[in-house]
Short mmCIF file of N, CA and C in Angstrom, two decimals:
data_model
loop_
_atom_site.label_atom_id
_atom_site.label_comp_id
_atom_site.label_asym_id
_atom_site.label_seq_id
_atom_site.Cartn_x
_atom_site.Cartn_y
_atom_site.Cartn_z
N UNK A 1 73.88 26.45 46.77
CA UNK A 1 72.61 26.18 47.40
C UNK A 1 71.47 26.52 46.46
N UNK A 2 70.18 25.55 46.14
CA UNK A 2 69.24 26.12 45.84
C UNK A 2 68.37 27.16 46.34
N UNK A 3 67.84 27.95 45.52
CA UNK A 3 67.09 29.02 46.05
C UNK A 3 66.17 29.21 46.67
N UNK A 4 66.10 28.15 47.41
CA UNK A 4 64.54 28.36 48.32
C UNK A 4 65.33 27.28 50.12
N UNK A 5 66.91 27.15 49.41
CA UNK A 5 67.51 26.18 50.92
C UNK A 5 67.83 26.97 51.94
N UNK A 6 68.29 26.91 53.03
CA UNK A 6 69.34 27.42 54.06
C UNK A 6 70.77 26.75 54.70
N UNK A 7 71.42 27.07 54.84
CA UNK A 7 72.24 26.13 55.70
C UNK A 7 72.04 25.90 57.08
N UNK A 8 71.78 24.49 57.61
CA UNK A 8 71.74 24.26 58.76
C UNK A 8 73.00 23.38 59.35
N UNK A 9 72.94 23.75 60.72
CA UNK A 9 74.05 23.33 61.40
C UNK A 9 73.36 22.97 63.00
N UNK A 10 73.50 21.62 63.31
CA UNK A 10 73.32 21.19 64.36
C UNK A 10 74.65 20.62 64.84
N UNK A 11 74.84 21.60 66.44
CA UNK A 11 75.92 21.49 67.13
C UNK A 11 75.54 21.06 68.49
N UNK A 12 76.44 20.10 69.14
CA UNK A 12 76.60 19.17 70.36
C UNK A 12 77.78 19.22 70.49
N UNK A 13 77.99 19.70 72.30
CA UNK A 13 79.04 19.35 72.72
C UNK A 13 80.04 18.25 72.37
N UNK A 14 79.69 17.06 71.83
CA UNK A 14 80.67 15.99 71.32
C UNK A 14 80.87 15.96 70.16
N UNK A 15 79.93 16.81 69.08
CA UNK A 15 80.26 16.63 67.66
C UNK A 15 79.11 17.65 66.87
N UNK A 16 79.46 17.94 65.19
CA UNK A 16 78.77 18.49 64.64
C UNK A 16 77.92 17.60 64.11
N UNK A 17 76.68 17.41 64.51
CA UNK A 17 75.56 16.16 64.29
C UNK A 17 75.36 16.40 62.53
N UNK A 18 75.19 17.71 62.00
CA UNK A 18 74.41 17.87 60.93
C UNK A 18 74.63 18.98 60.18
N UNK A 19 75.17 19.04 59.18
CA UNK A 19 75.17 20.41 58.82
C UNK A 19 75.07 20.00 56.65
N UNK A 20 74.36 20.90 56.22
CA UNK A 20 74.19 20.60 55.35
C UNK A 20 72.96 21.58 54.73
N UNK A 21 72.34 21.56 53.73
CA UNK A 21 70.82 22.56 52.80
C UNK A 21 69.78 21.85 53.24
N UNK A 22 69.27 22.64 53.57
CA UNK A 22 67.78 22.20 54.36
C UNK A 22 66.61 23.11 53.47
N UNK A 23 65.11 22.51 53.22
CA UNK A 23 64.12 23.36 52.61
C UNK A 23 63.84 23.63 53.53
N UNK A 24 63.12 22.97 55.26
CA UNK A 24 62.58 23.54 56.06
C UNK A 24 63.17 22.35 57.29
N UNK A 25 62.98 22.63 58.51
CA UNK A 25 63.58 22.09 59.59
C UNK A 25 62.17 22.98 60.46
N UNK A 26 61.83 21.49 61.57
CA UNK A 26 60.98 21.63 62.48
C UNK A 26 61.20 21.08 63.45
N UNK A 27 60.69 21.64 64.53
CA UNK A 27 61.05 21.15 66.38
C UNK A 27 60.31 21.84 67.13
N UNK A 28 60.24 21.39 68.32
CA UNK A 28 59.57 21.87 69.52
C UNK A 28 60.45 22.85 69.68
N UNK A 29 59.70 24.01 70.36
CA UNK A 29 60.41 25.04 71.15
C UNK A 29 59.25 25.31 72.39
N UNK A 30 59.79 26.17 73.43
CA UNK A 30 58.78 26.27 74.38
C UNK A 30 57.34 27.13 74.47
N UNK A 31 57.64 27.62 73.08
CA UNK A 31 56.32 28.16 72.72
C UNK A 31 55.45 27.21 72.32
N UNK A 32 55.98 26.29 71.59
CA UNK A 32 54.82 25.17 70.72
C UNK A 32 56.23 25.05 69.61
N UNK A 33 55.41 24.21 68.38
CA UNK A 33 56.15 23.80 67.23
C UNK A 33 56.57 24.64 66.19
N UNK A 34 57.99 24.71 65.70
CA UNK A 34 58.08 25.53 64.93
C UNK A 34 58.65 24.92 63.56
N UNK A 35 58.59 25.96 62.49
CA UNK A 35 58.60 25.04 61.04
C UNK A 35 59.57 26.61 60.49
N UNK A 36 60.62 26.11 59.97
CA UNK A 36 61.91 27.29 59.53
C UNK A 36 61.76 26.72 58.21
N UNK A 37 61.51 27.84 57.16
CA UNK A 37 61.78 28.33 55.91
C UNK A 37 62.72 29.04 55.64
N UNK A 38 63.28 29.09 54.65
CA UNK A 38 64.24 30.49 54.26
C UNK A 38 64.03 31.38 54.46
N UNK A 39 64.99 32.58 54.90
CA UNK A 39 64.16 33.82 55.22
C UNK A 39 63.10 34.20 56.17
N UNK A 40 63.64 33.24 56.86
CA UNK A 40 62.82 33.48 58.14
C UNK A 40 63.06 34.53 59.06
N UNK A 41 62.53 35.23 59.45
CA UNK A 41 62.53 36.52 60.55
C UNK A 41 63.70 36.04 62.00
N UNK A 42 64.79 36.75 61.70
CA UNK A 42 65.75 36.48 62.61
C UNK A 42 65.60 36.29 64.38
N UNK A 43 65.85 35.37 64.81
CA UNK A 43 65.33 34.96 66.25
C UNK A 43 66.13 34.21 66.64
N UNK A 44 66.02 33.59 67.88
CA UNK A 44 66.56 32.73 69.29
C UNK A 44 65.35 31.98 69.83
N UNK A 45 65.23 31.29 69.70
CA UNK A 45 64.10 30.07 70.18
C UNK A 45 64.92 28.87 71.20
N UNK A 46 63.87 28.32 72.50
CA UNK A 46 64.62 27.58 73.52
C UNK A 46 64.04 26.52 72.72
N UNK A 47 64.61 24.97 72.88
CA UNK A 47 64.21 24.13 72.16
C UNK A 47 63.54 23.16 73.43
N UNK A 48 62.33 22.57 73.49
CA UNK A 48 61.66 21.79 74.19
C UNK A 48 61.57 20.42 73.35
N UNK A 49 61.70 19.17 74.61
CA UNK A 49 61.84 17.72 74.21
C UNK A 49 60.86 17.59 72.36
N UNK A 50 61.31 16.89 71.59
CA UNK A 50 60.38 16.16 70.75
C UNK A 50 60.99 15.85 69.31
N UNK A 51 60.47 15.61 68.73
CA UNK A 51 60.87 15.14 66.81
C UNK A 51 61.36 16.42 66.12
N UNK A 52 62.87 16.28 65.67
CA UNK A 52 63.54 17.28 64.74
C UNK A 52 62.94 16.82 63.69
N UNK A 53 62.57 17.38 62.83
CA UNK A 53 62.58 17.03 61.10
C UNK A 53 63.28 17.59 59.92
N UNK A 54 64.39 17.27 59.43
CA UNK A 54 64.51 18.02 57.96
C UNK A 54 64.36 17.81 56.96
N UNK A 55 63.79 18.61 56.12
CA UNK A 55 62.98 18.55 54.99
C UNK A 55 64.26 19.00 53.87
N UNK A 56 65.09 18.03 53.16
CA UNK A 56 66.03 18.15 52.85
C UNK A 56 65.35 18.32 50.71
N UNK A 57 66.32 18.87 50.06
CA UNK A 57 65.98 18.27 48.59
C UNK A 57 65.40 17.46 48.03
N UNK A 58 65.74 16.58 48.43
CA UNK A 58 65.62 14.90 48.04
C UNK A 58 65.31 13.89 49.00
N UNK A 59 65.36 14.64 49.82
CA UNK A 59 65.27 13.33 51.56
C UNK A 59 64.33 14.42 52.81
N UNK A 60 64.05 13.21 54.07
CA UNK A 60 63.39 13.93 55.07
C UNK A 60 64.06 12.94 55.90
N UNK A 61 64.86 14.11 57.08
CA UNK A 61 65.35 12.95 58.34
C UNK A 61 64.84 13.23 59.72
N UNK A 62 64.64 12.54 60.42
CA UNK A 62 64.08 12.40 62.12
C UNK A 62 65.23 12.65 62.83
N UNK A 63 65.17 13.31 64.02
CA UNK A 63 66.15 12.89 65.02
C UNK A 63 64.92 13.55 66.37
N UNK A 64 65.41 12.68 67.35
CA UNK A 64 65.14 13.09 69.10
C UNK A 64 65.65 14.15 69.05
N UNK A 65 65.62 15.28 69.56
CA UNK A 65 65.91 16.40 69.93
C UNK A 65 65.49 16.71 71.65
N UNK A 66 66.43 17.19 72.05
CA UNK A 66 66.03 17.00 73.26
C UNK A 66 66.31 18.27 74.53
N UNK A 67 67.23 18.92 74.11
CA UNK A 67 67.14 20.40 75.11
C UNK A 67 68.63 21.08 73.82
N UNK A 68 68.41 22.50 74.52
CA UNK A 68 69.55 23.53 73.76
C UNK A 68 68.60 24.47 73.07
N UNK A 69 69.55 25.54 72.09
CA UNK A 69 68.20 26.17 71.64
C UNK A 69 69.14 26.79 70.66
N UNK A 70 68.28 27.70 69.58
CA UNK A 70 68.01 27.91 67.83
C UNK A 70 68.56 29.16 67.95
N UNK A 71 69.39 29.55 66.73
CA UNK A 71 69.90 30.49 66.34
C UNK A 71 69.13 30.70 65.13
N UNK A 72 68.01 31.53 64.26
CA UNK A 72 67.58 31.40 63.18
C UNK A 72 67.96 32.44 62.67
N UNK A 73 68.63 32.62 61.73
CA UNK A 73 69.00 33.90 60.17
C UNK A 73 68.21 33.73 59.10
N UNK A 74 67.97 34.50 58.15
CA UNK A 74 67.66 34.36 57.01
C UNK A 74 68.39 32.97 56.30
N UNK A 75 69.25 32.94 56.37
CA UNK A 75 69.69 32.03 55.37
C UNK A 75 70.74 31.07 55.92
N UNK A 76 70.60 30.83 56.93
CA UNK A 76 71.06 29.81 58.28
C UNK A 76 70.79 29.78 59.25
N UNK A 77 70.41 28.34 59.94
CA UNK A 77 69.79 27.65 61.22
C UNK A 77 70.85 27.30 62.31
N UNK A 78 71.87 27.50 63.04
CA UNK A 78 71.89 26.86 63.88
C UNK A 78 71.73 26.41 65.52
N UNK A 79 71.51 25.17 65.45
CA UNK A 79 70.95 24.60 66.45
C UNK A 79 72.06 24.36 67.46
N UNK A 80 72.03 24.63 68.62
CA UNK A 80 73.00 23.96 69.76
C UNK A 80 71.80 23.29 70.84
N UNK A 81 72.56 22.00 70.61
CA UNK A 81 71.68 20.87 71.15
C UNK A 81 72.72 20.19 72.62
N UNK A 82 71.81 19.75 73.31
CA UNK A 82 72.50 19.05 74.60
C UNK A 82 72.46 17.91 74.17
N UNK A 83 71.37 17.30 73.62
CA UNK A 83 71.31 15.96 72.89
C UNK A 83 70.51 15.86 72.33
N UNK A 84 70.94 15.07 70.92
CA UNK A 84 69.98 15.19 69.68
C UNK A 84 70.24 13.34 69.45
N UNK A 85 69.35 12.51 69.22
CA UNK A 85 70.03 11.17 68.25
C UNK A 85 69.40 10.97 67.45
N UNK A 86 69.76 10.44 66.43
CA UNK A 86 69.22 9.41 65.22
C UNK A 86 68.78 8.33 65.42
N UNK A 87 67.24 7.66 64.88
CA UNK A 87 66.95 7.14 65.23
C UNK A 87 67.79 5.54 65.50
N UNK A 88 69.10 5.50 64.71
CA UNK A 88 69.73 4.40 64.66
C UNK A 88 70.68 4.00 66.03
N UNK A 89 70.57 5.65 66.81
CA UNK A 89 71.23 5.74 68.18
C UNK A 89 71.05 5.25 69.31
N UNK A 90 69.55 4.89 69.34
CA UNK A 90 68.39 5.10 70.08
C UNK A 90 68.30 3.36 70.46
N UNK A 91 68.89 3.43 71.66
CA UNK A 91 68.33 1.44 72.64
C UNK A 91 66.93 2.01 72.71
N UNK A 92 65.98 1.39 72.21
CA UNK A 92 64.35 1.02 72.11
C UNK A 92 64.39 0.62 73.78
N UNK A 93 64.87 -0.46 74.56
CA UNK A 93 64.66 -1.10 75.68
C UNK A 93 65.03 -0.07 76.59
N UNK A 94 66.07 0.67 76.13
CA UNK A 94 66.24 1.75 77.47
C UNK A 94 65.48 2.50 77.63
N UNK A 95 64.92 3.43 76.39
CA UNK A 95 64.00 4.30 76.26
C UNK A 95 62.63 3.86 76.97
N UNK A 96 61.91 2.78 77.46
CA UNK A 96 60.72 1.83 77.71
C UNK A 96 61.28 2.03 78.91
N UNK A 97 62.26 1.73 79.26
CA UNK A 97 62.71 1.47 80.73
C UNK A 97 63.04 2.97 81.39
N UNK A 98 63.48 3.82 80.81
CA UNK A 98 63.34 5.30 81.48
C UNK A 98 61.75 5.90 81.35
N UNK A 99 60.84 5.36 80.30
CA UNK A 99 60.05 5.56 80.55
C UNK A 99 58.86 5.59 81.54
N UNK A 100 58.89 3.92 82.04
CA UNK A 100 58.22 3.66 82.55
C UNK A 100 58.69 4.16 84.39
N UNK A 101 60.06 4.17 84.45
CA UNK A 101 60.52 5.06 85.44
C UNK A 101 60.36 6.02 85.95
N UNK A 102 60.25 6.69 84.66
CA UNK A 102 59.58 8.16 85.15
C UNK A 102 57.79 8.43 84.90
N UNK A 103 56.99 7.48 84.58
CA UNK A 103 55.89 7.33 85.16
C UNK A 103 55.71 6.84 86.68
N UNK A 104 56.47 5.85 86.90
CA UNK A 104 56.39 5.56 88.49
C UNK A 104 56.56 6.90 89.46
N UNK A 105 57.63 7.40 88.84
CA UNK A 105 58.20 8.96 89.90
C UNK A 105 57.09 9.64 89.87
N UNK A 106 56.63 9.74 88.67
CA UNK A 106 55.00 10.93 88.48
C UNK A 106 53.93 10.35 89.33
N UNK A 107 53.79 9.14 89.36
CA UNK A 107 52.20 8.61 89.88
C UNK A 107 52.53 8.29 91.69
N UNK A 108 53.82 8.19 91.79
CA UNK A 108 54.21 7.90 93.96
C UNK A 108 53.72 8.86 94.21
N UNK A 109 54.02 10.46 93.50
CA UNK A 109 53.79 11.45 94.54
C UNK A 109 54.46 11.84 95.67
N UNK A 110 55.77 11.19 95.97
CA UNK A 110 56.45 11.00 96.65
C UNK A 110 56.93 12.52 97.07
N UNK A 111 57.23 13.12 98.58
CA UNK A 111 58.27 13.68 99.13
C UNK A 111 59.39 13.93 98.51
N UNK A 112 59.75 14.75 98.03
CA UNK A 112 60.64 14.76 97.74
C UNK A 112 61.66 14.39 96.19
N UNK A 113 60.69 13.74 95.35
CA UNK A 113 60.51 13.53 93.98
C UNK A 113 60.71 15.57 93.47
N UNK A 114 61.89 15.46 92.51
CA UNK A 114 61.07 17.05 91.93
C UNK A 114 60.76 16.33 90.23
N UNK A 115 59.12 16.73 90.02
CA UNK A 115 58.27 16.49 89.75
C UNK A 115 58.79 16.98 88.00
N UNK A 116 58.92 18.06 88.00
CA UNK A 116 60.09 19.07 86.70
C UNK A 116 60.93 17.55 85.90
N UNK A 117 62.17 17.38 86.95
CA UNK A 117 62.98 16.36 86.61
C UNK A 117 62.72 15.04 86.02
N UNK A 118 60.99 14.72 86.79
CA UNK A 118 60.80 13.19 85.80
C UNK A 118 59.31 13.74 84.79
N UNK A 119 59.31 14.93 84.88
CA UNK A 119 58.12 15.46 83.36
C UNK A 119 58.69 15.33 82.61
N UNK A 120 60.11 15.59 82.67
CA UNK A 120 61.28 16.28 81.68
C UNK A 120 61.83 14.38 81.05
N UNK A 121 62.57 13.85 82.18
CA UNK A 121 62.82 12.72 81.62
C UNK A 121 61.31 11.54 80.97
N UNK A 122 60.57 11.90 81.05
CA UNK A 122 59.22 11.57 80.64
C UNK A 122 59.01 11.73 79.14
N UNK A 123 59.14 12.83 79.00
CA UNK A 123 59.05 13.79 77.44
C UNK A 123 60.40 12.88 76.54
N UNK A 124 61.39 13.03 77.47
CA UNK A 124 62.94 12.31 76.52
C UNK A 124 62.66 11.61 75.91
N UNK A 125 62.34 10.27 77.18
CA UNK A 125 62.03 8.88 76.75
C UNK A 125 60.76 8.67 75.18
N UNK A 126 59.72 9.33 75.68
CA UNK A 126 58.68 9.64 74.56
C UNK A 126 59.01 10.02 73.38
N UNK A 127 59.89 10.87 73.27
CA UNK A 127 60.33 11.80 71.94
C UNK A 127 61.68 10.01 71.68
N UNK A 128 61.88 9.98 72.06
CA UNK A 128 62.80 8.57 71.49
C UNK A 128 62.05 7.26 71.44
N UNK A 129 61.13 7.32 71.38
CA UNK A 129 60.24 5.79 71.35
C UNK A 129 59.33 6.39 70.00
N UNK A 130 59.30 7.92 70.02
CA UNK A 130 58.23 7.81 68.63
C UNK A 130 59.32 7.84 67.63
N UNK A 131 60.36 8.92 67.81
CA UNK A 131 61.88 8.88 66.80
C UNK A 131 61.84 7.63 65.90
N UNK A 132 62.20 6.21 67.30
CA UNK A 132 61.95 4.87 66.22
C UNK A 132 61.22 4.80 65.95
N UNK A 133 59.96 5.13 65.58
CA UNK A 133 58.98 4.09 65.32
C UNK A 133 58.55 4.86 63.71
#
């Protein structure tokens, strides 16, 4: 590893999405946005809907990130994710169509709607429509 990398590891129940030297890796957590350097001050962070980024050697990759939460070490990241995709994962038409779904649920006001459930699927859809773009 170069001297300024970490090893990161993004884990999902169906597979190891990512693992590999990272310069820095960023995501939502429920505090706000966070940005991991090497040597970062050891913690547990919950991860909230939005854009993963890694800031690799030579490359920078996107993924949706979408619930689970951060294991951070000095000199390794890992992530356990409920669902993470690449943007190559990602139906564009579904994402529009859960979207706009869960704007309808938000604006009825409806009885019985819990309100949590379509903020949440709201944020998904969003964090995967900017992913592609």
């Amino acid at each position: 590893m170069a001297d300024n990398t970490f090893l990161l590891k993004i884990i999902t129940p169906e597979r190891l999405f990512f693992e590999g030297e990272a310069e820095m890796v960023e995501f939502n957590t429920t505090e706000g946005q966070i940005g991991i350097y090497k040597n970062h001050v050891p913690t547990t962070v919950i991860i909230s809907p939005g854009i993963l980024t890694i800031t690799m050697p030579n490359e920078e990759k996107e993924a949706a990130l979408h619930a689970g939460f951060v294991e951070i070490l000095q000199n390794q990241v890992t992530i356990l994710a409920e669902a993470i995709e690449w943007p190559g994962e990602i139906d564009e038409n579904r994402a529009k169509s859960a979207k706009e779904r869960a704007e309808r649920r938000l604006q009825a006001k409806e009885a019985g709607i819990d309100e949590d459930r379509a903020q949440i699927a709201l944020m998904r859809a969003l964090t995967r429509i900017q992913t592609i773009k």
